[in-house]
């Protein structure tokens, strides 16, 4: 249903405050205890209303068989207003990706892979000839409203014998395009200590709670470089994925005061259909199980996510912001959750999205079959 000029009556915010939210032409115009208007009225009763959820690590370009999906399979039907593709496309394929998603119902942005073809194969950074400085600059200049950062996958299966050279290249590119870099951490030889050393404030490390040897833990203890990353202002992103989230790692981090800044799914068609990801809400519920408060979880997919990639028009319910909203409730039923190591846990309540408002359209979320 199209909604452009309307008021959400007595919206229940995360802090339990009740407000009316007036929207005109898709922009939040007024927030007050009570707003009288002749516009259409939306009332979501006892559901929570948050800014539209943003998933900053997805794979929603379906050109390549290895990773990919479609934005409207992972976005608005699951309470997610904005998805950011994390490097599926590179400078050679960004045109095709843009054409594929420009009319999507979900908002879509791209982190450009520093490898020219993108993730056409698992080892896209094994050949340094695929690092094309001029092509990256041209792509960023052509799509300044679409490309919001760069992506470098720094793990053994991706790098081959390239070592840290791709990340060195990415940091050089950053000087020209002035965008944040998201770095995928996985199996060495590109070790976490080196990655932290090379990154700067506002760069992003994803797959923070992966259970691999090159992760944040050393024999069950937090590595010193993780604290150094936080001190430097590096953004820690969840990036669940098929193989990159462990309840145990997340719990140890939580107990030591290490929390992610952003919660993302690293979703693509296989882990959407077969798990363990399924959707962003499921990933958010895993962080509720870990011990995060509801307010912290919502902040990770709204204001923190928007700040991480400079999506300044999104991420908060404020006058002048784009009127994207996610409406959800806390369901008082048991749910079973599974991590990447097939460990299963049960929590007695869970967060469930009910409606998505994005691009001036209201969508009711269908019950799982």
C-alpha positions as YAML, in Angstrom:
chain: A
units: angstrom
residues:
- id: 1
  name: UNK
  ca: [0.00, 0.00, 0.00]
- id: 2
  name: UNK
  ca: [1.35, 3.41, -0.95]
- id: 3
  name: UNK
  ca: [1.70, 5.83, 1.97]
- id: 4
  name: UNK
  ca: [3.18, 9.28, 1.44]
- id: 5
  name: UNK
  ca: [1.35, 11.75, 3.68]
- id: 6
  name: UNK
  ca: [0.26, 10.17, 6.96]
- id: 7
  name: UNK
  ca: [0.60, 10.18, 10.72]
- id: 8
  name: UNK
  ca: [1.60, 7.22, 12.89]
- id: 9
  name: UNK
  ca: [-0.55, 7.60, 15.99]
- id: 10
  name: UNK
  ca: [0.92, 6.83, 19.39]
- id: 11
  name: UNK
  ca: [3.97, 5.06, 18.03]
- id: 12
  name: UNK
  ca: [5.69, 3.03, 20.74]
- id: 13
  name: UNK
  ca: [9.39, 3.88, 20.61]
- id: 14
  name: UNK
  ca: [12.17, 1.70, 21.98]
- id: 15
  name: UNK
  ca: [12.40, 3.86, 25.11]
- id: 16
  name: UNK
  ca: [8.66, 3.19, 25.67]
- id: 17
  name: UNK
  ca: [7.75, 6.80, 24.87]
- id: 18
  name: UNK
  ca: [4.50, 7.26, 22.88]
- id: 19
  name: UNK
  ca: [4.48, 9.87, 20.12]
- id: 20
  name: UNK
  ca: [2.68, 10.81, 16.93]
- id: 21
  name: UNK
  ca: [4.90, 10.94, 13.85]
- id: 22
  name: UNK
  ca: [3.81, 13.14, 10.94]
- id: 23
  name: UNK
  ca: [5.15, 12.25, 7.49]
- id: 24
  name: UNK
  ca: [4.80, 14.36, 4.35]
- id: 25
  name: UNK
  ca: [6.22, 13.35, 0.98]
- id: 26
  name: UNK
  ca: [8.18, 10.55, 2.58]
- id: 27
  name: UNK
  ca: [9.98, 12.81, 5.08]
- id: 28
  name: UNK
  ca: [9.39, 13.02, 8.85]
- id: 29
  name: UNK
  ca: [7.96, 16.50, 9.45]
- id: 30
  name: UNK
  ca: [6.89, 16.51, 13.09]
- id: 31
  name: UNK
  ca: [7.11, 14.37, 16.22]
- id: 32
  name: UNK
  ca: [4.84, 15.28, 19.13]
- id: 33
  name: UNK
  ca: [2.64, 13.75, 21.86]
- id: 34
  name: UNK
  ca: [-0.42, 14.43, 19.73]
- id: 35
  name: UNK
  ca: [-0.76, 15.64, 16.14]
- id: 36
  name: UNK
  ca: [-4.11, 16.56, 14.60]
- id: 37
  name: UNK
  ca: [-4.24, 16.13, 10.85]
- id: 38
  name: UNK
  ca: [-6.55, 15.16, 8.01]
- id: 39
  name: UNK
  ca: [-3.90, 12.78, 6.66]
- id: 40
  name: UNK
  ca: [-4.24, 9.03, 6.72]
- id: 41
  name: UNK
  ca: [-3.70, 7.53, 10.16]
- id: 42
  name: UNK
  ca: [-1.63, 4.44, 10.90]
- id: 43
  name: UNK
  ca: [-1.94, 2.76, 14.29]
- id: 44
  name: UNK
  ca: [0.26, -0.18, 15.17]
- id: 45
  name: UNK
  ca: [-1.19, -0.60, 18.68]
- id: 46
  name: UNK
  ca: [1.34, -2.19, 21.03]
- id: 47
  name: UNK
  ca: [4.04, -2.90, 18.45]
- id: 48
  name: UNK
  ca: [7.34, -1.05, 18.58]
- id: 49
  name: UNK
  ca: [8.16, 1.45, 15.85]
- id: 50
  name: UNK
  ca: [11.84, 1.96, 15.03]
- id: 51
  name: UNK
  ca: [13.71, 3.61, 12.22]
- id: 52
  name: UNK
  ca: [13.93, 1.26, 9.25]
- id: 53
  name: UNK
  ca: [16.41, -1.56, 9.82]
- id: 54
  name: UNK
  ca: [19.66, -1.45, 7.84]
- id: 55
  name: UNK
  ca: [21.71, -4.57, 7.07]
- id: 56
  name: UNK
  ca: [25.20, -3.35, 6.15]
- id: 57
  name: UNK
  ca: [26.58, -6.76, 5.10]
- id: 58
  name: UNK
  ca: [24.56, -8.75, 2.56]
- id: 59
  name: UNK
  ca: [25.06, -10.32, -0.86]
- id: 60
  name: UNK
  ca: [22.15, -9.31, -3.08]
- id: 61
  name: UNK
  ca: [23.68, -9.29, -6.59]
- id: 62
  name: UNK
  ca: [22.69, -12.58, -8.20]
- id: 63
  name: UNK
  ca: [25.19, -12.64, -11.09]
- id: 64
  name: UNK
  ca: [27.57, -15.14, -9.49]
- id: 65
  name: UNK
  ca: [26.65, -18.60, -8.27]
- id: 66
  name: UNK
  ca: [29.05, -18.60, -5.31]
- id: 67
  name: UNK
  ca: [27.34, -15.79, -3.35]
- id: 68
  name: UNK
  ca: [24.29, -13.79, -4.29]
- id: 69
  name: UNK
  ca: [20.59, -13.18, -3.84]
- id: 70
  name: UNK
  ca: [18.01, -10.54, -4.66]
- id: 71
  name: UNK
  ca: [17.44, -7.47, -2.52]
- id: 72
  name: UNK
  ca: [13.69, -7.98, -2.29]
- id: 73
  name: UNK
  ca: [14.13, -11.55, -1.05]
- id: 74
  name: UNK
  ca: [16.20, -10.41, 1.94]
- id: 75
  name: UNK
  ca: [14.89, -6.88, 2.51]
- id: 76
  name: UNK
  ca: [11.40, -5.47, 2.96]
- id: 77
  name: UNK
  ca: [9.57, -8.84, 3.46]
- id: 78
  name: UNK
  ca: [11.71, -9.33, 6.59]
- id: 79
  name: UNK
  ca: [11.52, -5.89, 8.17]
- id: 80
  name: UNK
  ca: [14.71, -4.63, 6.52]
- id: 81
  name: UNK
  ca: [14.35, -1.31, 4.73]
- id: 82
  name: UNK
  ca: [17.95, -0.98, 3.50]
- id: 83
  name: UNK
  ca: [20.46, -3.61, 2.43]
- id: 84
  name: UNK
  ca: [24.11, -2.99, 1.61]
- id: 85
  name: UNK
  ca: [25.77, -5.46, -0.71]
- id: 86
  name: UNK
  ca: [29.22, -6.18, 0.70]
- id: 87
  name: UNK
  ca: [31.47, -6.57, -2.30]
- id: 88
  name: UNK
  ca: [29.64, -8.98, -4.58]
- id: 89
  name: UNK
  ca: [30.21, -6.51, -7.42]
- id: 90
  name: UNK
  ca: [33.48, -4.91, -8.44]
- id: 91
  name: UNK
  ca: [34.23, -2.14, -10.90]
- id: 92
  name: UNK
  ca: [33.66, -4.46, -13.89]
- id: 93
  name: UNK
  ca: [30.20, -5.51, -12.70]
- id: 94
  name: UNK
  ca: [28.87, -2.50, -10.78]
- id: 95
  name: UNK
  ca: [26.89, -1.22, -13.78]
- id: 96
  name: UNK
  ca: [24.99, -4.49, -14.03]
- id: 97
  name: UNK
  ca: [24.36, -4.57, -10.29]
- id: 98
  name: UNK
  ca: [23.03, -1.00, -10.26]
- id: 99
  name: UNK
  ca: [20.65, -1.73, -13.13]
- id: 100
  name: UNK
  ca: [19.44, -4.86, -11.37]
- id: 101
  name: UNK
  ca: [18.51, -3.12, -8.10]
- id: 102
  name: UNK
  ca: [17.64, 0.48, -9.02]
- id: 103
  name: UNK
  ca: [13.92, -0.30, -9.00]
- id: 104
  name: UNK
  ca: [13.93, -2.64, -6.02]
- id: 105
  name: UNK
  ca: [11.32, -2.08, -3.32]
- id: 106
  name: UNK
  ca: [14.13, -2.30, -0.75]
- id: 107
  name: UNK
  ca: [16.79, 0.43, -0.60]
- id: 108
  name: UNK
  ca: [20.09, -0.91, -1.89]
- id: 109
  name: UNK
  ca: [23.68, 0.34, -1.63]
- id: 110
  name: UNK
  ca: [27.01, -1.21, -2.52]
- id: 111
  name: UNK
  ca: [30.40, -1.71, -0.95]
- id: 112
  name: UNK
  ca: [32.57, -2.01, -4.05]
- id: 113
  name: UNK
  ca: [34.87, -5.02, -4.12]
- id: 114
  name: UNK
  ca: [38.47, -3.93, -4.75]
- id: 115
  name: UNK
  ca: [38.73, -6.89, -7.14]
- id: 116
  name: UNK
  ca: [37.47, -5.72, -10.54]
- id: 117
  name: UNK
  ca: [35.06, -8.60, -11.25]
- id: 118
  name: UNK
  ca: [33.78, -8.88, -7.67]
- id: 119
  name: UNK
  ca: [33.17, -12.27, -6.07]
- id: 120
  name: UNK
  ca: [33.10, -14.25, -9.30]
- id: 121
  name: UNK
  ca: [35.10, -16.98, -7.50]
- id: 122
  name: UNK
  ca: [36.25, -17.65, -3.96]
- id: 123
  name: UNK
  ca: [39.78, -16.35, -4.70]
- id: 124
  name: UNK
  ca: [38.96, -12.99, -6.28]
- id: 125
  name: UNK
  ca: [42.02, -11.36, -4.68]
- id: 126
  name: UNK
  ca: [44.55, -14.07, -5.55]
- id: 127
  name: UNK
  ca: [45.53, -12.24, -8.76]
- id: 128
  name: UNK
  ca: [46.80, -8.73, -8.05]
- id: 129
  name: UNK
  ca: [46.12, -7.78, -11.68]
- id: 130
  name: UNK
  ca: [42.46, -7.56, -10.67]
- id: 131
  name: UNK
  ca: [43.25, -4.47, -8.56]
- id: 132
  name: UNK
  ca: [42.52, -1.57, -10.90]
- id: 133
  name: UNK
  ca: [42.89, 1.87, -9.33]
- id: 134
  name: UNK
  ca: [41.45, 3.90, -12.20]
- id: 135
  name: UNK
  ca: [38.43, 1.62, -12.59]
- id: 136
  name: UNK
  ca: [37.56, 1.95, -8.90]
- id: 137
  name: UNK
  ca: [37.84, 5.73, -9.02]
- id: 138
  name: UNK
  ca: [35.62, 5.88, -12.11]
- id: 139
  name: UNK
  ca: [33.01, 3.60, -10.55]
- id: 140
  name: UNK
  ca: [32.85, 5.69, -7.38]
- id: 141
  name: UNK
  ca: [32.56, 8.88, -9.41]
- id: 142
  name: UNK
  ca: [29.78, 7.38, -11.55]
- id: 143
  name: UNK
  ca: [27.72, 6.12, -8.60]
- id: 144
  name: UNK
  ca: [28.39, 8.47, -5.66]
- id: 145
  name: UNK
  ca: [24.92, 7.87, -4.21]
- id: 146
  name: UNK
  ca: [25.14, 4.08, -4.60]
- id: 147
  name: UNK
  ca: [28.69, 3.08, -3.68]
- id: 148
  name: UNK
  ca: [29.14, 3.78, 0.03]
- id: 149
  name: UNK
  ca: [32.43, 2.03, 0.72]
- id: 150
  name: UNK
  ca: [35.05, -0.50, -0.39]
- id: 151
  name: UNK
  ca: [35.25, -4.20, 0.52]
- id: 152
  name: UNK
  ca: [38.35, -6.35, 0.96]
- id: 153
  name: UNK
  ca: [38.04, -10.02, 1.88]
- id: 154
  name: UNK
  ca: [41.24, -10.82, 3.75]
- id: 155
  name: UNK
  ca: [41.26, -14.56, 4.30]
- id: 156
  name: UNK
  ca: [43.38, -17.39, 2.92]
- id: 157
  name: UNK
  ca: [40.82, -18.82, 0.49]
- id: 158
  name: UNK
  ca: [40.35, -15.38, -1.07]
- id: 159
  name: UNK
  ca: [43.93, -14.12, -1.10]
- id: 160
  name: UNK
  ca: [45.95, -17.09, -2.30]
- id: 161
  name: UNK
  ca: [49.53, -15.84, -2.10]
- id: 162
  name: UNK
  ca: [48.64, -12.13, -2.17]
- id: 163
  name: UNK
  ca: [49.30, -11.59, 1.54]
- id: 164
  name: UNK
  ca: [48.37, -8.13, 2.79]
- id: 165
  name: UNK
  ca: [48.85, -6.44, -0.59]
- id: 166
  name: UNK
  ca: [45.11, -6.12, -1.35]
- id: 167
  name: UNK
  ca: [44.49, -4.26, 1.92]
- id: 168
  name: UNK
  ca: [47.51, -2.04, 1.33]
- id: 169
  name: UNK
  ca: [45.99, -1.28, -2.08]
- id: 170
  name: UNK
  ca: [42.57, -0.60, -0.53]
- id: 171
  name: UNK
  ca: [44.02, 1.88, 1.94]
- id: 172
  name: UNK
  ca: [45.74, 3.68, -0.93]
- id: 173
  name: UNK
  ca: [42.45, 3.76, -2.84]
- id: 174
  name: UNK
  ca: [40.74, 5.26, 0.18]
- id: 175
  name: UNK
  ca: [42.81, 8.42, -0.25]
- id: 176
  name: UNK
  ca: [41.19, 8.93, -3.67]
- id: 177
  name: UNK
  ca: [37.58, 7.93, -2.99]
- id: 178
  name: UNK
  ca: [37.27, 8.97, 0.70]
- id: 179
  name: UNK
  ca: [35.06, 6.03, 1.65]
- id: 180
  name: UNK
  ca: [35.18, 3.56, 4.55]
- id: 181
  name: UNK
  ca: [36.65, 0.11, 4.01]
- id: 182
  name: UNK
  ca: [34.97, -3.04, 5.25]
- id: 183
  name: UNK
  ca: [37.46, -5.85, 5.87]
- id: 184
  name: UNK
  ca: [36.39, -9.49, 6.05]
- id: 185
  name: UNK
  ca: [38.53, -11.41, 8.55]
- id: 186
  name: UNK
  ca: [38.90, -15.17, 8.28]
- id: 187
  name: UNK
  ca: [41.72, -17.65, 8.11]
- id: 188
  name: UNK
  ca: [45.33, -16.41, 8.24]
- id: 189
  name: UNK
  ca: [47.96, -15.67, 6.84]
- id: 190
  name: UNK
  ca: [46.47, -12.15, 6.87]
- id: 191
  name: UNK
  ca: [46.44, -11.95, 10.66]
- id: 192
  name: UNK
  ca: [44.06, -9.82, 12.70]
- id: 193
  name: UNK
  ca: [46.91, -7.89, 14.34]
- id: 194
  name: UNK
  ca: [48.13, -6.67, 10.94]
- id: 195
  name: UNK
  ca: [44.64, -5.74, 9.80]
- id: 196
  name: UNK
  ca: [43.99, -3.68, 12.94]
- id: 197
  name: UNK
  ca: [47.34, -1.98, 12.50]
- id: 198
  name: UNK
  ca: [46.52, -0.96, 8.91]
- id: 199
  name: UNK
  ca: [42.98, 0.26, 9.50]
- id: 200
  name: UNK
  ca: [41.89, 3.68, 10.75]
- id: 201
  name: UNK
  ca: [38.97, 5.22, 12.58]
- id: 202
  name: UNK
  ca: [35.62, 4.49, 10.88]
- id: 203
  name: UNK
  ca: [36.97, 1.55, 8.89]
- id: 204
  name: UNK
  ca: [35.00, -1.65, 9.52]
- id: 205
  name: UNK
  ca: [36.02, -5.17, 10.53]
- id: 206
  name: UNK
  ca: [33.31, -7.74, 9.80]
- id: 207
  name: UNK
  ca: [32.87, -11.35, 11.02]
- id: 208
  name: UNK
  ca: [33.97, -10.23, 14.49]
- id: 209
  name: UNK
  ca: [32.48, -13.25, 16.29]
- id: 210
  name: UNK
  ca: [33.77, -15.90, 13.93]
- id: 211
  name: UNK
  ca: [35.11, -19.04, 15.67]
- id: 212
  name: UNK
  ca: [38.28, -19.30, 13.58]
- id: 213
  name: UNK
  ca: [41.84, -19.23, 14.85]
- id: 214
  name: UNK
  ca: [42.41, -15.82, 13.29]
- id: 215
  name: UNK
  ca: [39.41, -14.35, 15.13]
- id: 216
  name: UNK
  ca: [39.26, -12.19, 18.22]
- id: 217
  name: UNK
  ca: [40.10, -14.98, 20.70]
- id: 218
  name: UNK
  ca: [43.38, -16.60, 21.62]
- id: 219
  name: UNK
  ca: [42.87, -19.68, 23.84]
- id: 220
  name: UNK
  ca: [39.60, -18.23, 25.09]
- id: 221
  name: UNK
  ca: [40.93, -14.74, 25.81]
- id: 222
  name: UNK
  ca: [40.35, -11.51, 23.91]
- id: 223
  name: UNK
  ca: [43.37, -10.57, 21.83]
- id: 224
  name: UNK
  ca: [45.04, -7.26, 22.67]
- id: 225
  name: UNK
  ca: [44.53, -6.05, 19.11]
- id: 226
  name: UNK
  ca: [40.75, -6.09, 19.62]
- id: 227
  name: UNK
  ca: [41.06, -3.49, 22.37]
- id: 228
  name: UNK
  ca: [43.44, -1.55, 20.11]
- id: 229
  name: UNK
  ca: [40.82, -1.61, 17.35]
- id: 230
  name: UNK
  ca: [38.23, -0.14, 19.70]
- id: 231
  name: UNK
  ca: [40.65, 2.55, 20.86]
- id: 232
  name: UNK
  ca: [41.33, 3.49, 17.24]
- id: 233
  name: UNK
  ca: [37.62, 3.87, 16.52]
- id: 234
  name: UNK
  ca: [37.43, 0.92, 14.12]
- id: 235
  name: UNK
  ca: [33.82, -0.25, 13.70]
- id: 236
  name: UNK
  ca: [33.12, -3.85, 14.72]
- id: 237
  name: UNK
  ca: [30.47, -5.53, 12.56]
- id: 238
  name: UNK
  ca: [28.84, -8.89, 13.27]
- id: 239
  name: UNK
  ca: [28.64, -10.31, 9.72]
- id: 240
  name: UNK
  ca: [27.00, -13.62, 10.72]
- id: 241
  name: UNK
  ca: [27.24, -15.58, 7.47]
- id: 242
  name: UNK
  ca: [27.37, -19.32, 7.04]
- id: 243
  name: UNK
  ca: [30.66, -19.85, 8.91]
- id: 244
  name: UNK
  ca: [31.30, -16.67, 10.85]
- id: 245
  name: UNK
  ca: [29.25, -16.59, 14.05]
- id: 246
  name: UNK
  ca: [29.80, -18.52, 17.28]
- id: 247
  name: UNK
  ca: [27.63, -18.15, 20.39]
- id: 248
  name: UNK
  ca: [30.67, -18.96, 22.52]
- id: 249
  name: UNK
  ca: [32.80, -16.25, 20.92]
- id: 250
  name: UNK
  ca: [30.00, -13.71, 21.22]
- id: 251
  name: UNK
  ca: [29.43, -14.63, 24.88]
- id: 252
  name: UNK
  ca: [33.11, -14.37, 25.80]
- id: 253
  name: UNK
  ca: [33.30, -11.00, 24.08]
- id: 254
  name: UNK
  ca: [30.16, -9.79, 25.89]
- id: 255
  name: UNK
  ca: [31.55, -10.89, 29.25]
- id: 256
  name: UNK
  ca: [34.69, -8.86, 28.53]
- id: 257
  name: UNK
  ca: [32.80, -5.74, 27.47]
- id: 258
  name: UNK
  ca: [33.40, -6.23, 23.73]
- id: 259
  name: UNK
  ca: [30.27, -5.45, 21.72]
- id: 260
  name: UNK
  ca: [29.67, -4.99, 18.02]
- id: 261
  name: UNK
  ca: [28.76, -1.55, 16.71]
- id: 262
  name: UNK
  ca: [26.61, -3.00, 13.94]
- id: 263
  name: UNK
  ca: [24.64, -6.22, 13.53]
- id: 264
  name: UNK
  ca: [24.59, -7.61, 9.99]
- id: 265
  name: UNK
  ca: [23.59, -10.92, 8.47]
- id: 266
  name: UNK
  ca: [26.03, -11.64, 5.60]
- id: 267
  name: UNK
  ca: [23.00, -13.23, 4.01]
- id: 268
  name: UNK
  ca: [22.84, -14.84, 0.56]
- id: 269
  name: UNK
  ca: [20.53, -17.39, -0.99]
- id: 270
  name: UNK
  ca: [22.03, -20.53, 0.59]
- id: 271
  name: UNK
  ca: [22.14, -19.35, 4.19]
- id: 272
  name: UNK
  ca: [18.80, -17.58, 3.74]
- id: 273
  name: UNK
  ca: [17.08, -20.78, 2.68]
- id: 274
  name: UNK
  ca: [19.06, -23.39, 4.62]
- id: 275
  name: UNK
  ca: [20.26, -21.32, 7.58]
- id: 276
  name: UNK
  ca: [21.79, -20.61, 9.93]
- id: 277
  name: UNK
  ca: [21.13, -16.96, 8.97]
- id: 278
  name: UNK
  ca: [17.59, -16.94, 7.51]
- id: 279
  name: UNK
  ca: [17.14, -13.16, 7.93]
- id: 280
  name: UNK
  ca: [18.40, -10.14, 9.85]
- id: 281
  name: UNK
  ca: [15.80, -10.51, 12.60]
- id: 282
  name: UNK
  ca: [17.13, -13.98, 13.43]
- id: 283
  name: UNK
  ca: [20.64, -12.54, 13.73]
- id: 284
  name: UNK
  ca: [19.33, -9.77, 15.98]
- id: 285
  name: UNK
  ca: [17.66, -12.36, 18.20]
- id: 286
  name: UNK
  ca: [20.99, -14.13, 18.63]
- id: 287
  name: UNK
  ca: [22.43, -10.93, 20.06]
- id: 288
  name: UNK
  ca: [19.46, -10.61, 22.42]
- id: 289
  name: UNK
  ca: [20.28, -14.14, 23.56]
- id: 290
  name: UNK
  ca: [23.93, -13.12, 24.03]
- id: 291
  name: UNK
  ca: [22.86, -10.41, 26.47]
- id: 292
  name: UNK
  ca: [22.40, -7.24, 24.43]
- id: 293
  name: UNK
  ca: [19.42, -5.11, 25.41]
- id: 294
  name: UNK
  ca: [16.63, -4.51, 22.92]
- id: 295
  name: UNK
  ca: [17.70, -0.87, 22.65]
- id: 296
  name: UNK
  ca: [21.29, -1.90, 21.85]
- id: 297
  name: UNK
  ca: [20.19, -4.37, 19.18]
- id: 298
  name: UNK
  ca: [17.93, -1.84, 17.47]
- id: 299
  name: UNK
  ca: [20.64, 0.82, 17.63]
- id: 300
  name: UNK
  ca: [23.05, -1.57, 15.87]
- id: 301
  name: UNK
  ca: [20.72, -1.86, 12.84]
- id: 302
  name: UNK
  ca: [19.56, 1.76, 12.72]
- id: 303
  name: UNK
  ca: [21.59, 4.74, 13.92]
- id: 304
  name: UNK
  ca: [24.91, 2.88, 14.17]
- id: 305
  name: UNK
  ca: [24.48, 1.31, 10.75]
- id: 306
  name: UNK
  ca: [23.63, 4.64, 9.13]
- id: 307
  name: UNK
  ca: [26.63, 6.35, 10.74]
- id: 308
  name: UNK
  ca: [29.00, 3.56, 9.70]
- id: 309
  name: UNK
  ca: [28.32, 4.18, 6.01]
- id: 310
  name: UNK
  ca: [27.33, 7.86, 6.16]
- id: 311
  name: UNK
  ca: [23.70, 7.19, 5.24]
- id: 312
  name: UNK
  ca: [22.78, 10.36, 7.04]
- id: 313
  name: UNK
  ca: [19.16, 10.49, 5.84]
- id: 314
  name: UNK
  ca: [18.39, 7.11, 7.42]
- id: 315
  name: UNK
  ca: [18.71, 5.40, 10.78]
- id: 316
  name: UNK
  ca: [16.72, 7.51, 13.24]
- id: 317
  name: UNK
  ca: [13.27, 8.87, 13.88]
- id: 318
  name: UNK
  ca: [13.98, 12.59, 13.61]
- id: 319
  name: UNK
  ca: [12.46, 15.54, 11.81]
- id: 320
  name: UNK
  ca: [13.96, 15.81, 8.35]
- id: 321
  name: UNK
  ca: [14.94, 12.13, 8.08]
- id: 322
  name: UNK
  ca: [13.59, 9.74, 5.46]
- id: 323
  name: UNK
  ca: [10.41, 8.06, 6.72]
- id: 324
  name: UNK
  ca: [11.57, 4.44, 6.72]
- id: 325
  name: UNK
  ca: [10.17, 2.44, 9.61]
- id: 326
  name: UNK
  ca: [10.23, -1.12, 10.91]
- id: 327
  name: UNK
  ca: [7.31, -2.18, 13.09]
- id: 328
  name: UNK
  ca: [7.87, -5.20, 15.32]
- id: 329
  name: UNK
  ca: [6.84, -6.90, 18.53]
- id: 330
  name: UNK
  ca: [8.35, -9.22, 21.11]
- id: 331
  name: UNK
  ca: [6.79, -12.65, 20.71]
- id: 332
  name: UNK
  ca: [6.49, -14.53, 24.04]
- id: 333
  name: UNK
  ca: [7.26, -17.96, 22.64]
- id: 334
  name: UNK
  ca: [10.27, -20.24, 22.49]
- id: 335
  name: UNK
  ca: [12.56, -20.03, 19.50]
- id: 336
  name: UNK
  ca: [15.53, -22.23, 18.60]
- id: 337
  name: UNK
  ca: [18.60, -20.47, 17.23]
- id: 338
  name: UNK
  ca: [21.67, -22.04, 15.60]
- id: 339
  name: UNK
  ca: [25.17, -20.66, 15.12]
- id: 340
  name: UNK
  ca: [27.76, -21.47, 12.47]
- id: 341
  name: UNK
  ca: [29.10, -24.40, 14.50]
- id: 342
  name: UNK
  ca: [25.60, -25.93, 14.64]
- id: 343
  name: UNK
  ca: [25.27, -25.14, 18.34]
- id: 344
  name: UNK
  ca: [21.60, -24.72, 19.18]
- id: 345
  name: UNK
  ca: [20.11, -22.57, 21.91]
- id: 346
  name: UNK
  ca: [16.55, -21.77, 22.94]
- id: 347
  name: UNK
  ca: [15.27, -18.41, 24.07]
- id: 348
  name: UNK
  ca: [11.79, -17.87, 25.52]
- id: 349
  name: UNK
  ca: [10.91, -14.76, 23.56]
- id: 350
  name: UNK
  ca: [12.02, -13.20, 20.32]
- id: 351
  name: UNK
  ca: [11.80, -10.11, 18.20]
- id: 352
  name: UNK
  ca: [9.48, -10.44, 15.20]
- id: 353
  name: UNK
  ca: [8.90, -7.79, 12.48]
- id: 354
  name: UNK
  ca: [5.29, -7.02, 11.50]
- id: 355
  name: UNK
  ca: [5.43, -4.16, 8.97]
- id: 356
  name: UNK
  ca: [7.97, -2.37, 6.83]
- id: 357
  name: UNK
  ca: [7.55, 1.19, 5.56]
- id: 358
  name: UNK
  ca: [10.10, 1.96, 2.86]
- id: 359
  name: UNK
  ca: [10.08, 4.13, -0.27]
- id: 360
  name: UNK
  ca: [6.59, 5.40, 0.65]
- id: 361
  name: UNK
  ca: [5.06, 1.92, 0.75]
- id: 362
  name: UNK
  ca: [3.65, -0.04, 3.69]
- id: 363
  name: UNK
  ca: [4.16, -3.80, 3.63]
- id: 364
  name: UNK
  ca: [2.65, -6.25, 6.08]
- id: 365
  name: UNK
  ca: [5.07, -9.09, 6.81]
- id: 366
  name: UNK
  ca: [3.62, -12.50, 6.16]
- id: 367
  name: UNK
  ca: [3.67, -15.21, 8.80]
- id: 368
  name: UNK
  ca: [6.33, -17.87, 8.36]
- id: 369
  name: UNK
  ca: [4.88, -20.95, 6.75]
...
